[in-house]
mmCIF file with all atom_site columns, C-alpha atoms in Angstrom:
data_model
loop_
_atom_site.group_PDB
_atom_site.id
_atom_site.type_symbol
_atom_site.label_atom_id
_atom_site.label_alt_id
_atom_site.label_comp_id
_atom_site.label_asym_id
_atom_site.label_entity_id
_atom_site.label_seq_id
_atom_site.pdbx_PDB_ins_code
_atom_site.Cartn_x
_atom_site.Cartn_y
_atom_site.Cartn_z
_atom_site.occupancy
_atom_site.B_iso_or_equiv
_atom_site.pdbx_formal_charge
_atom_site.auth_seq_id
_atom_site.auth_comp_id
_atom_site.auth_asym_id
_atom_site.auth_atom_id
_atom_site.pdbx_PDB_model_num
ATOM 1   C CA . UNK A 1 1   ? -12.536 3.489   1.846   1.00 57.00 ? 1   UNK A CA 1
ATOM 2   C CA . UNK A 1 2   ? -11.963 -0.215  1.619   1.00 60.00 ? 2   UNK A CA 1
ATOM 3   C CA . UNK A 1 3   ? -14.320 -1.443  -1.553  1.00 83.00 ? 3   UNK A CA 1
ATOM 4   C CA . UNK A 1 4   ? -13.012 -4.629  -1.510  1.00 97.00 ? 4   UNK A CA 1
ATOM 5   C CA . UNK A 1 5   ? -13.689 -7.093  0.707   1.00 97.00 ? 5   UNK A CA 1
ATOM 6   C CA . UNK A 1 6   ? -12.257 -9.988  3.099   1.00 98.00 ? 6   UNK A CA 1
ATOM 7   C CA . UNK A 1 7   ? -12.888 -11.850 5.431   1.00 98.00 ? 7   UNK A CA 1
ATOM 8   C CA . UNK A 1 8   ? -11.498 -9.921  9.057   1.00 97.00 ? 8   UNK A CA 1
ATOM 9   C CA . UNK A 1 9   ? -10.099 -13.828 10.210  1.00 97.00 ? 9   UNK A CA 1
ATOM 10  C CA . UNK A 1 10  ? -9.153  -17.099 8.831   1.00 98.00 ? 10  UNK A CA 1
ATOM 11  C CA . UNK A 1 11  ? -6.985  -19.444 11.298  1.00 97.00 ? 11  UNK A CA 1
ATOM 12  C CA . UNK A 1 12  ? -5.283  -22.914 10.721  1.00 96.00 ? 12  UNK A CA 1
ATOM 13  C CA . UNK A 1 13  ? -2.907  -24.828 12.725  1.00 97.00 ? 13  UNK A CA 1
ATOM 14  C CA . UNK A 1 14  ? 0.162   -25.568 11.297  1.00 97.00 ? 14  UNK A CA 1
ATOM 15  C CA . UNK A 1 15  ? 1.180   -27.302 7.974   1.00 97.00 ? 15  UNK A CA 1
ATOM 16  C CA . UNK A 1 16  ? -3.036  -26.516 7.010   1.00 97.00 ? 16  UNK A CA 1
ATOM 17  C CA . UNK A 1 17  ? -4.095  -24.935 3.799   1.00 97.00 ? 17  UNK A CA 1
ATOM 18  C CA . UNK A 1 18  ? -5.724  -21.235 4.668   1.00 98.00 ? 18  UNK A CA 1
ATOM 19  C CA . UNK A 1 19  ? -7.547  -19.659 1.976   1.00 98.00 ? 19  UNK A CA 1
ATOM 20  C CA . UNK A 1 20  ? -8.386  -15.972 1.952   1.00 98.00 ? 20  UNK A CA 1
ATOM 21  C CA . UNK A 1 21  ? -11.255 -13.934 -0.207  1.00 98.00 ? 21  UNK A CA 1
ATOM 22  C CA . UNK A 1 22  ? -11.023 -10.652 -1.793  1.00 98.00 ? 22  UNK A CA 1
ATOM 23  C CA . UNK A 1 23  ? -14.797 -9.479  -2.828  1.00 98.00 ? 23  UNK A CA 1
ATOM 24  C CA . UNK A 1 24  ? -14.622 -6.204  -5.403  1.00 97.00 ? 24  UNK A CA 1
ATOM 25  C CA . UNK A 1 25  ? -16.215 -4.973  -8.206  1.00 96.00 ? 25  UNK A CA 1
ATOM 26  C CA . UNK A 1 26  ? -16.209 -4.221  -12.486 1.00 95.00 ? 26  UNK A CA 1
ATOM 27  C CA . UNK A 1 27  ? -14.206 -1.167  -11.499 1.00 95.00 ? 27  UNK A CA 1
ATOM 28  C CA . UNK A 1 28  ? -11.021 -3.072  -9.916  1.00 96.00 ? 28  UNK A CA 1
ATOM 29  C CA . UNK A 1 29  ? -10.979 -6.327  -10.074 1.00 97.00 ? 29  UNK A CA 1
ATOM 30  C CA . UNK A 1 30  ? -12.728 -7.105  -12.783 1.00 96.00 ? 30  UNK A CA 1
ATOM 31  C CA . UNK A 1 31  ? -10.503 -4.753  -14.957 1.00 96.00 ? 31  UNK A CA 1
ATOM 32  C CA . UNK A 1 32  ? -7.176  -4.601  -12.977 1.00 96.00 ? 32  UNK A CA 1
ATOM 33  C CA . UNK A 1 33  ? -4.559  -7.122  -11.632 1.00 96.00 ? 33  UNK A CA 1
ATOM 34  C CA . UNK A 1 34  ? -4.534  -8.274  -7.722  1.00 97.00 ? 34  UNK A CA 1
ATOM 35  C CA . UNK A 1 35  ? -1.992  -7.249  -5.199  1.00 98.00 ? 35  UNK A CA 1
ATOM 36  C CA . UNK A 1 36  ? -1.341  -9.146  -2.170  1.00 98.00 ? 36  UNK A CA 1
ATOM 37  C CA . UNK A 1 37  ? 0.275   -7.685  1.104   1.00 98.00 ? 37  UNK A CA 1
ATOM 38  C CA . UNK A 1 38  ? 1.390   -9.154  4.404   1.00 98.00 ? 38  UNK A CA 1
ATOM 39  C CA . UNK A 1 39  ? 1.535   -6.633  7.083   1.00 98.00 ? 39  UNK A CA 1
ATOM 40  C CA . UNK A 1 40  ? 2.694   -8.253  10.868  1.00 96.00 ? 40  UNK A CA 1
ATOM 41  C CA . UNK A 1 41  ? 2.024   -5.771  13.014  1.00 91.00 ? 41  UNK A CA 1
ATOM 42  C CA . UNK A 1 42  ? 3.839   -3.135  13.613  1.00 92.00 ? 42  UNK A CA 1
ATOM 43  C CA . UNK A 1 43  ? 5.758   -3.441  11.181  1.00 96.00 ? 43  UNK A CA 1
ATOM 44  C CA . UNK A 1 44  ? 5.380   -1.891  7.321   1.00 98.00 ? 44  UNK A CA 1
ATOM 45  C CA . UNK A 1 45  ? 3.536   -3.770  4.524   1.00 98.00 ? 45  UNK A CA 1
ATOM 46  C CA . UNK A 1 46  ? 5.458   -6.313  2.077   1.00 98.00 ? 46  UNK A CA 1
ATOM 47  C CA . UNK A 1 47  ? 4.399   -7.415  -1.205  1.00 97.00 ? 47  UNK A CA 1
ATOM 48  C CA . UNK A 1 48  ? 3.068   -10.989 -1.493  1.00 97.00 ? 48  UNK A CA 1
ATOM 49  C CA . UNK A 1 49  ? 2.269   -11.584 -4.239  1.00 97.00 ? 49  UNK A CA 1
ATOM 50  C CA . UNK A 1 50  ? 0.955   -9.422  -7.597  1.00 96.00 ? 50  UNK A CA 1
ATOM 51  C CA . UNK A 1 51  ? -0.077  -9.429  -10.971 1.00 95.00 ? 51  UNK A CA 1
ATOM 52  C CA . UNK A 1 52  ? -2.627  -11.742 -9.388  1.00 97.00 ? 52  UNK A CA 1
ATOM 53  C CA . UNK A 1 53  ? -0.577  -14.971 -9.178  1.00 97.00 ? 53  UNK A CA 1
ATOM 54  C CA . UNK A 1 54  ? 3.105   -14.177 -9.399  1.00 95.00 ? 54  UNK A CA 1
ATOM 55  C CA . UNK A 1 55  ? 5.479   -13.186 -6.497  1.00 96.00 ? 55  UNK A CA 1
ATOM 56  C CA . UNK A 1 56  ? 8.349   -10.825 -5.793  1.00 93.00 ? 56  UNK A CA 1
ATOM 57  C CA . UNK A 1 57  ? 11.605  -13.366 -5.432  1.00 91.00 ? 57  UNK A CA 1
ATOM 58  C CA . UNK A 1 58  ? 11.906  -14.031 -1.903  1.00 94.00 ? 58  UNK A CA 1
ATOM 59  C CA . UNK A 1 59  ? 8.268   -15.678 -0.750  1.00 96.00 ? 59  UNK A CA 1
ATOM 60  C CA . UNK A 1 60  ? 7.919   -18.842 0.179   1.00 96.00 ? 60  UNK A CA 1
ATOM 61  C CA . UNK A 1 61  ? 5.933   -20.688 -2.838  1.00 95.00 ? 61  UNK A CA 1
ATOM 62  C CA . UNK A 1 62  ? 3.644   -21.776 -0.621  1.00 96.00 ? 62  UNK A CA 1
ATOM 63  C CA . UNK A 1 63  ? 2.329   -18.297 -0.495  1.00 98.00 ? 63  UNK A CA 1
ATOM 64  C CA . UNK A 1 64  ? -0.497  -18.246 -4.385  1.00 98.00 ? 64  UNK A CA 1
ATOM 65  C CA . UNK A 1 65  ? -2.573  -16.047 -5.363  1.00 98.00 ? 65  UNK A CA 1
ATOM 66  C CA . UNK A 1 66  ? -5.538  -16.668 -8.174  1.00 97.00 ? 66  UNK A CA 1
ATOM 67  C CA . UNK A 1 67  ? -8.587  -14.288 -9.399  1.00 98.00 ? 67  UNK A CA 1
ATOM 68  C CA . UNK A 1 68  ? -11.731 -14.878 -11.099 1.00 97.00 ? 68  UNK A CA 1
ATOM 69  C CA . UNK A 1 69  ? -14.130 -12.410 -12.317 1.00 97.00 ? 69  UNK A CA 1
ATOM 70  C CA . UNK A 1 70  ? -14.415 -9.798  -9.816  1.00 97.00 ? 70  UNK A CA 1
ATOM 71  C CA . UNK A 1 71  ? -13.190 -11.614 -6.693  1.00 98.00 ? 71  UNK A CA 1
ATOM 72  C CA . UNK A 1 72  ? -9.868  -13.205 -5.949  1.00 98.00 ? 72  UNK A CA 1
ATOM 73  C CA . UNK A 1 73  ? -8.034  -14.899 -3.047  1.00 98.00 ? 73  UNK A CA 1
ATOM 74  C CA . UNK A 1 74  ? -5.194  -16.033 -1.666  1.00 98.00 ? 74  UNK A CA 1
ATOM 75  C CA . UNK A 1 75  ? -3.705  -19.107 -0.593  1.00 98.00 ? 75  UNK A CA 1
ATOM 76  C CA . UNK A 1 76  ? -1.355  -20.290 2.189   1.00 97.00 ? 76  UNK A CA 1
ATOM 77  C CA . UNK A 1 77  ? 0.063   -23.701 2.028   1.00 96.00 ? 77  UNK A CA 1
ATOM 78  C CA . UNK A 1 78  ? 2.184   -25.481 4.917   1.00 95.00 ? 78  UNK A CA 1
ATOM 79  C CA . UNK A 1 79  ? 0.929   -22.756 7.401   1.00 97.00 ? 79  UNK A CA 1
ATOM 80  C CA . UNK A 1 80  ? 3.181   -22.012 9.696   1.00 97.00 ? 80  UNK A CA 1
ATOM 81  C CA . UNK A 1 81  ? 3.881   -19.880 12.635  1.00 96.00 ? 81  UNK A CA 1
ATOM 82  C CA . UNK A 1 82  ? 5.186   -17.318 11.336  1.00 95.00 ? 82  UNK A CA 1
ATOM 83  C CA . UNK A 1 83  ? 2.249   -16.496 8.939   1.00 97.00 ? 83  UNK A CA 1
ATOM 84  C CA . UNK A 1 84  ? 0.578   -15.077 11.294  1.00 97.00 ? 84  UNK A CA 1
ATOM 85  C CA . UNK A 1 85  ? -0.199  -11.531 9.996   1.00 97.00 ? 85  UNK A CA 1
ATOM 86  C CA . UNK A 1 86  ? -2.860  -9.087  8.978   1.00 98.00 ? 86  UNK A CA 1
ATOM 87  C CA . UNK A 1 87  ? -3.208  -9.893  4.767   1.00 98.00 ? 87  UNK A CA 1
ATOM 88  C CA . UNK A 1 88  ? -4.988  -7.103  2.570   1.00 98.00 ? 88  UNK A CA 1
ATOM 89  C CA . UNK A 1 89  ? -5.409  -7.555  -1.025  1.00 98.00 ? 89  UNK A CA 1
ATOM 90  C CA . UNK A 1 90  ? -5.181  -4.626  -3.029  1.00 98.00 ? 90  UNK A CA 1
ATOM 91  C CA . UNK A 1 91  ? -6.262  -2.911  -6.874  1.00 97.00 ? 91  UNK A CA 1
ATOM 92  C CA . UNK A 1 92  ? -6.666  -0.397  -9.227  1.00 96.00 ? 92  UNK A CA 1
ATOM 93  C CA . UNK A 1 93  ? -10.029 1.276   -9.738  1.00 95.00 ? 93  UNK A CA 1
ATOM 94  C CA . UNK A 1 94  ? -11.213 2.782   -12.906 1.00 94.00 ? 94  UNK A CA 1
ATOM 95  C CA . UNK A 1 95  ? -11.824 5.854   -11.116 1.00 93.00 ? 95  UNK A CA 1
ATOM 96  C CA . UNK A 1 96  ? -8.441  6.752   -11.149 1.00 93.00 ? 96  UNK A CA 1
ATOM 97  C CA . UNK A 1 97  ? -7.399  5.146   -7.246  1.00 95.00 ? 97  UNK A CA 1
ATOM 98  C CA . UNK A 1 98  ? -5.929  2.910   -5.792  1.00 96.00 ? 98  UNK A CA 1
ATOM 99  C CA . UNK A 1 99  ? -8.825  0.462   -3.017  1.00 97.00 ? 99  UNK A CA 1
ATOM 100 C CA . UNK A 1 100 ? -6.908  -2.094  -0.820  1.00 98.00 ? 100 UNK A CA 1
ATOM 101 C CA . UNK A 1 101 ? -9.259  -4.512  1.131   1.00 97.00 ? 101 UNK A CA 1
ATOM 102 C CA . UNK A 1 102 ? -10.487 -4.373  4.526   1.00 97.00 ? 102 UNK A CA 1
ATOM 103 C CA . UNK A 1 103 ? -7.807  -6.883  5.892   1.00 97.00 ? 103 UNK A CA 1
ATOM 104 C CA . UNK A 1 104 ? -7.930  -10.193 6.872   1.00 98.00 ? 104 UNK A CA 1
ATOM 105 C CA . UNK A 1 105 ? -6.042  -11.390 10.625  1.00 98.00 ? 105 UNK A CA 1
ATOM 106 C CA . UNK A 1 106 ? -5.009  -14.732 10.050  1.00 98.00 ? 106 UNK A CA 1
ATOM 107 C CA . UNK A 1 107 ? -4.064  -16.402 12.831  1.00 97.00 ? 107 UNK A CA 1
ATOM 108 C CA . UNK A 1 108 ? -2.114  -20.390 13.720  1.00 96.00 ? 108 UNK A CA 1
ATOM 109 C CA . UNK A 1 109 ? -3.218  -22.004 16.146  1.00 94.00 ? 109 UNK A CA 1
ATOM 110 C CA . UNK B 2 1   ? 19.819  -2.182  -0.580  1.00 95.00 ? 1   UNK B CA 1
ATOM 111 C CA . UNK B 2 2   ? 16.488  0.260   -1.416  1.00 97.00 ? 2   UNK B CA 1
ATOM 112 C CA . UNK B 2 3   ? 15.266  2.847   1.511   1.00 98.00 ? 3   UNK B CA 1
ATOM 113 C CA . UNK B 2 4   ? 12.918  4.633   2.031   1.00 98.00 ? 4   UNK B CA 1
ATOM 114 C CA . UNK B 2 5   ? 12.668  7.185   5.423   1.00 98.00 ? 5   UNK B CA 1
ATOM 115 C CA . UNK B 2 6   ? 9.707   9.426   5.865   1.00 98.00 ? 6   UNK B CA 1
ATOM 116 C CA . UNK B 2 7   ? 9.999   12.124  7.956   1.00 98.00 ? 7   UNK B CA 1
ATOM 117 C CA . UNK B 2 8   ? 8.025   15.167  9.065   1.00 97.00 ? 8   UNK B CA 1
ATOM 118 C CA . UNK B 2 9   ? 5.532   13.962  11.644  1.00 96.00 ? 9   UNK B CA 1
ATOM 119 C CA . UNK B 2 10  ? 4.401   14.645  15.194  1.00 97.00 ? 10  UNK B CA 1
ATOM 120 C CA . UNK B 2 11  ? 1.154   16.439  16.500  1.00 98.00 ? 11  UNK B CA 1
ATOM 121 C CA . UNK B 2 12  ? -0.551  18.978  14.825  1.00 98.00 ? 12  UNK B CA 1
ATOM 122 C CA . UNK B 2 13  ? -3.961  20.968  15.555  1.00 97.00 ? 13  UNK B CA 1
ATOM 123 C CA . UNK B 2 14  ? -7.089  20.359  13.668  1.00 97.00 ? 14  UNK B CA 1
ATOM 124 C CA . UNK B 2 15  ? -7.429  22.826  10.617  1.00 97.00 ? 15  UNK B CA 1
ATOM 125 C CA . UNK B 2 16  ? -3.545  22.634  11.188  1.00 97.00 ? 16  UNK B CA 1
ATOM 126 C CA . UNK B 2 17  ? -1.260  21.947  7.974   1.00 98.00 ? 17  UNK B CA 1
ATOM 127 C CA . UNK B 2 18  ? 1.848   19.572  7.767   1.00 98.00 ? 18  UNK B CA 1
ATOM 128 C CA . UNK B 2 19  ? 4.750   18.203  5.246   1.00 98.00 ? 19  UNK B CA 1
ATOM 129 C CA . UNK B 2 20  ? 5.465   14.877  5.345   1.00 98.00 ? 20  UNK B CA 1
ATOM 130 C CA . UNK B 2 21  ? 9.027   13.732  2.980   1.00 98.00 ? 21  UNK B CA 1
ATOM 131 C CA . UNK B 2 22  ? 10.704  10.702  1.982   1.00 98.00 ? 22  UNK B CA 1
ATOM 132 C CA . UNK B 2 23  ? 14.044  10.344  1.614   1.00 98.00 ? 23  UNK B CA 1
ATOM 133 C CA . UNK B 2 24  ? 14.623  7.616   -1.081  1.00 98.00 ? 24  UNK B CA 1
ATOM 134 C CA . UNK B 2 25  ? 17.861  5.650   -1.462  1.00 98.00 ? 25  UNK B CA 1
ATOM 135 C CA . UNK B 2 26  ? 19.505  2.566   -2.930  1.00 97.00 ? 26  UNK B CA 1
ATOM 136 C CA . UNK B 2 27  ? 17.721  2.762   -6.363  1.00 96.00 ? 27  UNK B CA 1
ATOM 137 C CA . UNK B 2 28  ? 17.134  5.584   -9.021  1.00 95.00 ? 28  UNK B CA 1
ATOM 138 C CA . UNK B 2 29  ? 15.088  7.538   -7.743  1.00 96.00 ? 29  UNK B CA 1
ATOM 139 C CA . UNK B 2 30  ? 13.424  9.030   -10.748 1.00 94.00 ? 30  UNK B CA 1
ATOM 140 C CA . UNK B 2 31  ? 12.679  5.470   -13.061 1.00 92.00 ? 31  UNK B CA 1
ATOM 141 C CA . UNK B 2 32  ? 10.302  5.442   -10.067 1.00 94.00 ? 32  UNK B CA 1
ATOM 142 C CA . UNK B 2 33  ? 6.787   5.996   -9.518  1.00 94.00 ? 33  UNK B CA 1
ATOM 143 C CA . UNK B 2 34  ? 5.842   6.543   -5.589  1.00 97.00 ? 34  UNK B CA 1
ATOM 144 C CA . UNK B 2 35  ? 2.887   6.273   -3.578  1.00 98.00 ? 35  UNK B CA 1
ATOM 145 C CA . UNK B 2 36  ? 2.235   7.169   -0.177  1.00 98.00 ? 36  UNK B CA 1
ATOM 146 C CA . UNK B 2 37  ? -0.390  4.687   1.838   1.00 98.00 ? 37  UNK B CA 1
ATOM 147 C CA . UNK B 2 38  ? -1.476  5.496   5.143   1.00 98.00 ? 38  UNK B CA 1
ATOM 148 C CA . UNK B 2 39  ? -2.984  2.921   8.584   1.00 98.00 ? 39  UNK B CA 1
ATOM 149 C CA . UNK B 2 40  ? -5.174  4.645   11.361  1.00 97.00 ? 40  UNK B CA 1
ATOM 150 C CA . UNK B 2 41  ? -4.450  3.482   14.651  1.00 96.00 ? 41  UNK B CA 1
ATOM 151 C CA . UNK B 2 42  ? -6.321  0.232   14.450  1.00 95.00 ? 42  UNK B CA 1
ATOM 152 C CA . UNK B 2 43  ? -7.437  0.108   11.133  1.00 96.00 ? 43  UNK B CA 1
ATOM 153 C CA . UNK B 2 44  ? -6.275  -0.802  7.822   1.00 96.00 ? 44  UNK B CA 1
ATOM 154 C CA . UNK B 2 45  ? -3.998  0.108   4.865   1.00 97.00 ? 45  UNK B CA 1
ATOM 155 C CA . UNK B 2 46  ? -6.043  3.077   3.113   1.00 97.00 ? 46  UNK B CA 1
ATOM 156 C CA . UNK B 2 47  ? -4.532  4.450   -0.036  1.00 97.00 ? 47  UNK B CA 1
ATOM 157 C CA . UNK B 2 48  ? -3.765  7.901   -0.319  1.00 98.00 ? 48  UNK B CA 1
ATOM 158 C CA . UNK B 2 49  ? -1.806  9.065   -3.222  1.00 97.00 ? 49  UNK B CA 1
ATOM 159 C CA . UNK B 2 50  ? 0.607   7.840   -6.640  1.00 97.00 ? 50  UNK B CA 1
ATOM 160 C CA . UNK B 2 51  ? 2.607   10.120  -8.669  1.00 96.00 ? 51  UNK B CA 1
ATOM 161 C CA . UNK B 2 52  ? 4.164   9.186   -11.719 1.00 93.00 ? 52  UNK B CA 1
ATOM 162 C CA . UNK B 2 53  ? 8.383   9.530   -12.603 1.00 92.00 ? 53  UNK B CA 1
ATOM 163 C CA . UNK B 2 54  ? 8.424   12.705  -14.061 1.00 93.00 ? 54  UNK B CA 1
ATOM 164 C CA . UNK B 2 55  ? 4.846   13.687  -11.574 1.00 94.00 ? 55  UNK B CA 1
ATOM 165 C CA . UNK B 2 56  ? 3.009   13.904  -15.488 1.00 95.00 ? 56  UNK B CA 1
ATOM 166 C CA . UNK B 2 57  ? 0.451   11.612  -13.446 1.00 95.00 ? 57  UNK B CA 1
ATOM 167 C CA . UNK B 2 58  ? -1.018  12.564  -9.837  1.00 97.00 ? 58  UNK B CA 1
ATOM 168 C CA . UNK B 2 59  ? -4.047  10.695  -8.463  1.00 96.00 ? 59  UNK B CA 1
ATOM 169 C CA . UNK B 2 60  ? -5.398  11.132  -5.186  1.00 97.00 ? 60  UNK B CA 1
ATOM 170 C CA . UNK B 2 61  ? -8.015  9.176   -3.043  1.00 96.00 ? 61  UNK B CA 1
ATOM 171 C CA . UNK B 2 62  ? -11.215 11.450  -2.598  1.00 94.00 ? 62  UNK B CA 1
ATOM 172 C CA . UNK B 2 63  ? -10.748 12.050  0.483   1.00 92.00 ? 63  UNK B CA 1
ATOM 173 C CA . UNK B 2 64  ? -7.531  13.905  0.062   1.00 94.00 ? 64  UNK B CA 1
ATOM 174 C CA . UNK B 2 65  ? -8.646  15.588  -2.805  1.00 92.00 ? 65  UNK B CA 1
ATOM 175 C CA . UNK B 2 66  ? -8.257  19.350  -2.649  1.00 94.00 ? 66  UNK B CA 1
ATOM 176 C CA . UNK B 2 67  ? -6.425  19.388  0.552   1.00 97.00 ? 67  UNK B CA 1
ATOM 177 C CA . UNK B 2 68  ? -3.274  16.757  -0.017  1.00 98.00 ? 68  UNK B CA 1
ATOM 178 C CA . UNK B 2 69  ? -0.772  17.530  -2.590  1.00 98.00 ? 69  UNK B CA 1
ATOM 179 C CA . UNK B 2 70  ? 1.998   14.848  -3.462  1.00 98.00 ? 70  UNK B CA 1
ATOM 180 C CA . UNK B 2 71  ? 5.041   16.486  -5.011  1.00 98.00 ? 71  UNK B CA 1
ATOM 181 C CA . UNK B 2 72  ? 8.713   14.897  -5.848  1.00 98.00 ? 72  UNK B CA 1
ATOM 182 C CA . UNK B 2 73  ? 12.268  16.381  -6.319  1.00 98.00 ? 73  UNK B CA 1
ATOM 183 C CA . UNK B 2 74  ? 14.275  13.674  -8.804  1.00 97.00 ? 74  UNK B CA 1
ATOM 184 C CA . UNK B 2 75  ? 16.813  15.512  -8.089  1.00 97.00 ? 75  UNK B CA 1
ATOM 185 C CA . UNK B 2 76  ? 16.988  15.310  -4.477  1.00 98.00 ? 76  UNK B CA 1
ATOM 186 C CA . UNK B 2 77  ? 15.889  11.717  -4.716  1.00 98.00 ? 77  UNK B CA 1
ATOM 187 C CA . UNK B 2 78  ? 12.582  12.779  -2.092  1.00 98.00 ? 78  UNK B CA 1
ATOM 188 C CA . UNK B 2 79  ? 9.508   12.508  -2.453  1.00 98.00 ? 79  UNK B CA 1
ATOM 189 C CA . UNK B 2 80  ? 6.448   14.644  -0.332  1.00 98.00 ? 80  UNK B CA 1
ATOM 190 C CA . UNK B 2 81  ? 3.380   15.094  1.088   1.00 98.00 ? 81  UNK B CA 1
ATOM 191 C CA . UNK B 2 82  ? 1.300   18.468  1.755   1.00 98.00 ? 82  UNK B CA 1
ATOM 192 C CA . UNK B 2 83  ? -0.731  17.488  4.324   1.00 98.00 ? 83  UNK B CA 1
ATOM 193 C CA . UNK B 2 84  ? -4.147  21.067  5.176   1.00 98.00 ? 84  UNK B CA 1
ATOM 194 C CA . UNK B 2 85  ? -6.864  21.656  6.699   1.00 97.00 ? 85  UNK B CA 1
ATOM 195 C CA . UNK B 2 86  ? -6.136  18.619  8.503   1.00 97.00 ? 86  UNK B CA 1
ATOM 196 C CA . UNK B 2 87  ? -9.105  16.445  10.501  1.00 97.00 ? 87  UNK B CA 1
ATOM 197 C CA . UNK B 2 88  ? -8.757  14.081  13.575  1.00 97.00 ? 88  UNK B CA 1
ATOM 198 C CA . UNK B 2 89  ? -9.740  11.450  10.992  1.00 97.00 ? 89  UNK B CA 1
ATOM 199 C CA . UNK B 2 90  ? -6.672  12.118  9.374   1.00 97.00 ? 90  UNK B CA 1
ATOM 200 C CA . UNK B 2 91  ? -4.172  10.548  12.280  1.00 98.00 ? 91  UNK B CA 1
ATOM 201 C CA . UNK B 2 92  ? -2.430  7.617   10.912  1.00 98.00 ? 92  UNK B CA 1
ATOM 202 C CA . UNK B 2 93  ? 0.922   6.458   10.051  1.00 98.00 ? 93  UNK B CA 1
ATOM 203 C CA . UNK B 2 94  ? 2.033   7.492   6.814   1.00 98.00 ? 94  UNK B CA 1
ATOM 204 C CA . UNK B 2 95  ? 4.109   5.503   4.786   1.00 98.00 ? 95  UNK B CA 1
ATOM 205 C CA . UNK B 2 96  ? 6.309   5.600   1.308   1.00 98.00 ? 96  UNK B CA 1
ATOM 206 C CA . UNK B 2 97  ? 6.084   3.133   -0.887  1.00 98.00 ? 97  UNK B CA 1
ATOM 207 C CA . UNK B 2 98  ? 7.812   2.473   -4.458  1.00 98.00 ? 98  UNK B CA 1
ATOM 208 C CA . UNK B 2 99  ? 6.147   1.092   -7.259  1.00 96.00 ? 99  UNK B CA 1
ATOM 209 C CA . UNK B 2 100 ? 7.469   -1.644  -9.104  1.00 94.00 ? 100 UNK B CA 1
ATOM 210 C CA . UNK B 2 101 ? 8.620   -1.017  -12.191 1.00 88.00 ? 101 UNK B CA 1
ATOM 211 C CA . UNK B 2 102 ? 11.073  -2.999  -14.282 1.00 84.00 ? 102 UNK B CA 1
ATOM 212 C CA . UNK B 2 103 ? 12.674  -2.252  -18.095 1.00 83.00 ? 103 UNK B CA 1
ATOM 213 C CA . UNK B 2 104 ? 10.324  0.693   -18.139 1.00 80.00 ? 104 UNK B CA 1
ATOM 214 C CA . UNK B 2 105 ? 6.860   -0.323  -17.744 1.00 86.00 ? 105 UNK B CA 1
ATOM 215 C CA . UNK B 2 106 ? 5.737   0.362   -13.643 1.00 87.00 ? 106 UNK B CA 1
ATOM 216 C CA . UNK B 2 107 ? 2.890   -1.908  -12.043 1.00 91.00 ? 107 UNK B CA 1
ATOM 217 C CA . UNK B 2 108 ? -0.081  0.201   -11.163 1.00 86.00 ? 108 UNK B CA 1
ATOM 218 C CA . UNK B 2 109 ? -0.442  0.034   -7.313  1.00 92.00 ? 109 UNK B CA 1
ATOM 219 C CA . UNK B 2 110 ? 2.597   -2.992  -6.939  1.00 96.00 ? 110 UNK B CA 1
ATOM 220 C CA . UNK B 2 111 ? 4.098   -1.304  -3.552  1.00 98.00 ? 111 UNK B CA 1
ATOM 221 C CA . UNK B 2 112 ? 7.324   -3.199  -4.072  1.00 96.00 ? 112 UNK B CA 1
ATOM 222 C CA . UNK B 2 113 ? 9.332   -1.378  -1.179  1.00 97.00 ? 113 UNK B CA 1
ATOM 223 C CA . UNK B 2 114 ? 8.192   0.932   1.919   1.00 98.00 ? 114 UNK B CA 1
ATOM 224 C CA . UNK B 2 115 ? 9.299   2.659   4.113   1.00 98.00 ? 115 UNK B CA 1
ATOM 225 C CA . UNK B 2 116 ? 9.203   2.121   8.305   1.00 97.00 ? 116 UNK B CA 1
ATOM 226 C CA . UNK B 2 117 ? 5.961   5.039   9.004   1.00 98.00 ? 117 UNK B CA 1
ATOM 227 C CA . UNK B 2 118 ? 5.780   8.216   10.189  1.00 98.00 ? 118 UNK B CA 1
ATOM 228 C CA . UNK B 2 119 ? 2.870   9.030   12.317  1.00 98.00 ? 119 UNK B CA 1
ATOM 229 C CA . UNK B 2 120 ? 0.770   12.143  12.419  1.00 98.00 ? 120 UNK B CA 1
ATOM 230 C CA . UNK B 2 121 ? -1.568  13.076  14.983  1.00 98.00 ? 121 UNK B CA 1
ATOM 231 C CA . UNK B 2 122 ? -4.468  15.365  14.624  1.00 98.00 ? 122 UNK B CA 1
ATOM 232 C CA . UNK B 2 123 ? -5.198  16.938  17.608  1.00 97.00 ? 123 UNK B CA 1
ATOM 233 C CA . UNK B 2 124 ? -6.418  19.848  20.088  1.00 95.00 ? 124 UNK B CA 1
#
């Protein structure tokens, strides 16, 4: 079950900045790094951000991540239509299990 | 090109068993930890299990402990998930995913390549 809490939805117009929050606890985000995944409906997830703020090669610099205490956030600047997708935060938990966030659906208006 | 291809899914009755396979290609399989992640219809992602390079370290989600077994065969470039005592709530698309590893260091729960997923339906 998800132990990382995200808002169910977020939206913006093209060009706007959208931020998604991810709230965890001391046993996961508080002590381990946060990763973010993008999932376009009907396709497999894609790694977007790892180690809190690192972008894999090929991921546009419009995507950025940050972490503070037991929370993290993903920012999408210069929102584009192709950014419409579900976004999940994830972290390893000290109870030796992986945990995903509840997911946030981003809509481009 | 990294490729992960799942197989073995399908319809199974409650209480039944199924074995998923994931065929890996395009990279040195034995250099990477591997994982299974699932997604129930219309729901979010759920981590299932992870296995280290040489199978020395294996982890499971609490709801799968004792019912699911992850394994790998590095000689065959393959990852497996044996699922027993299946329940309706195990119905999901199951993804095979590779852990990001570089210079001999694997980054816990950083899943940099995913298969296309395979559907498992548990129903009578």
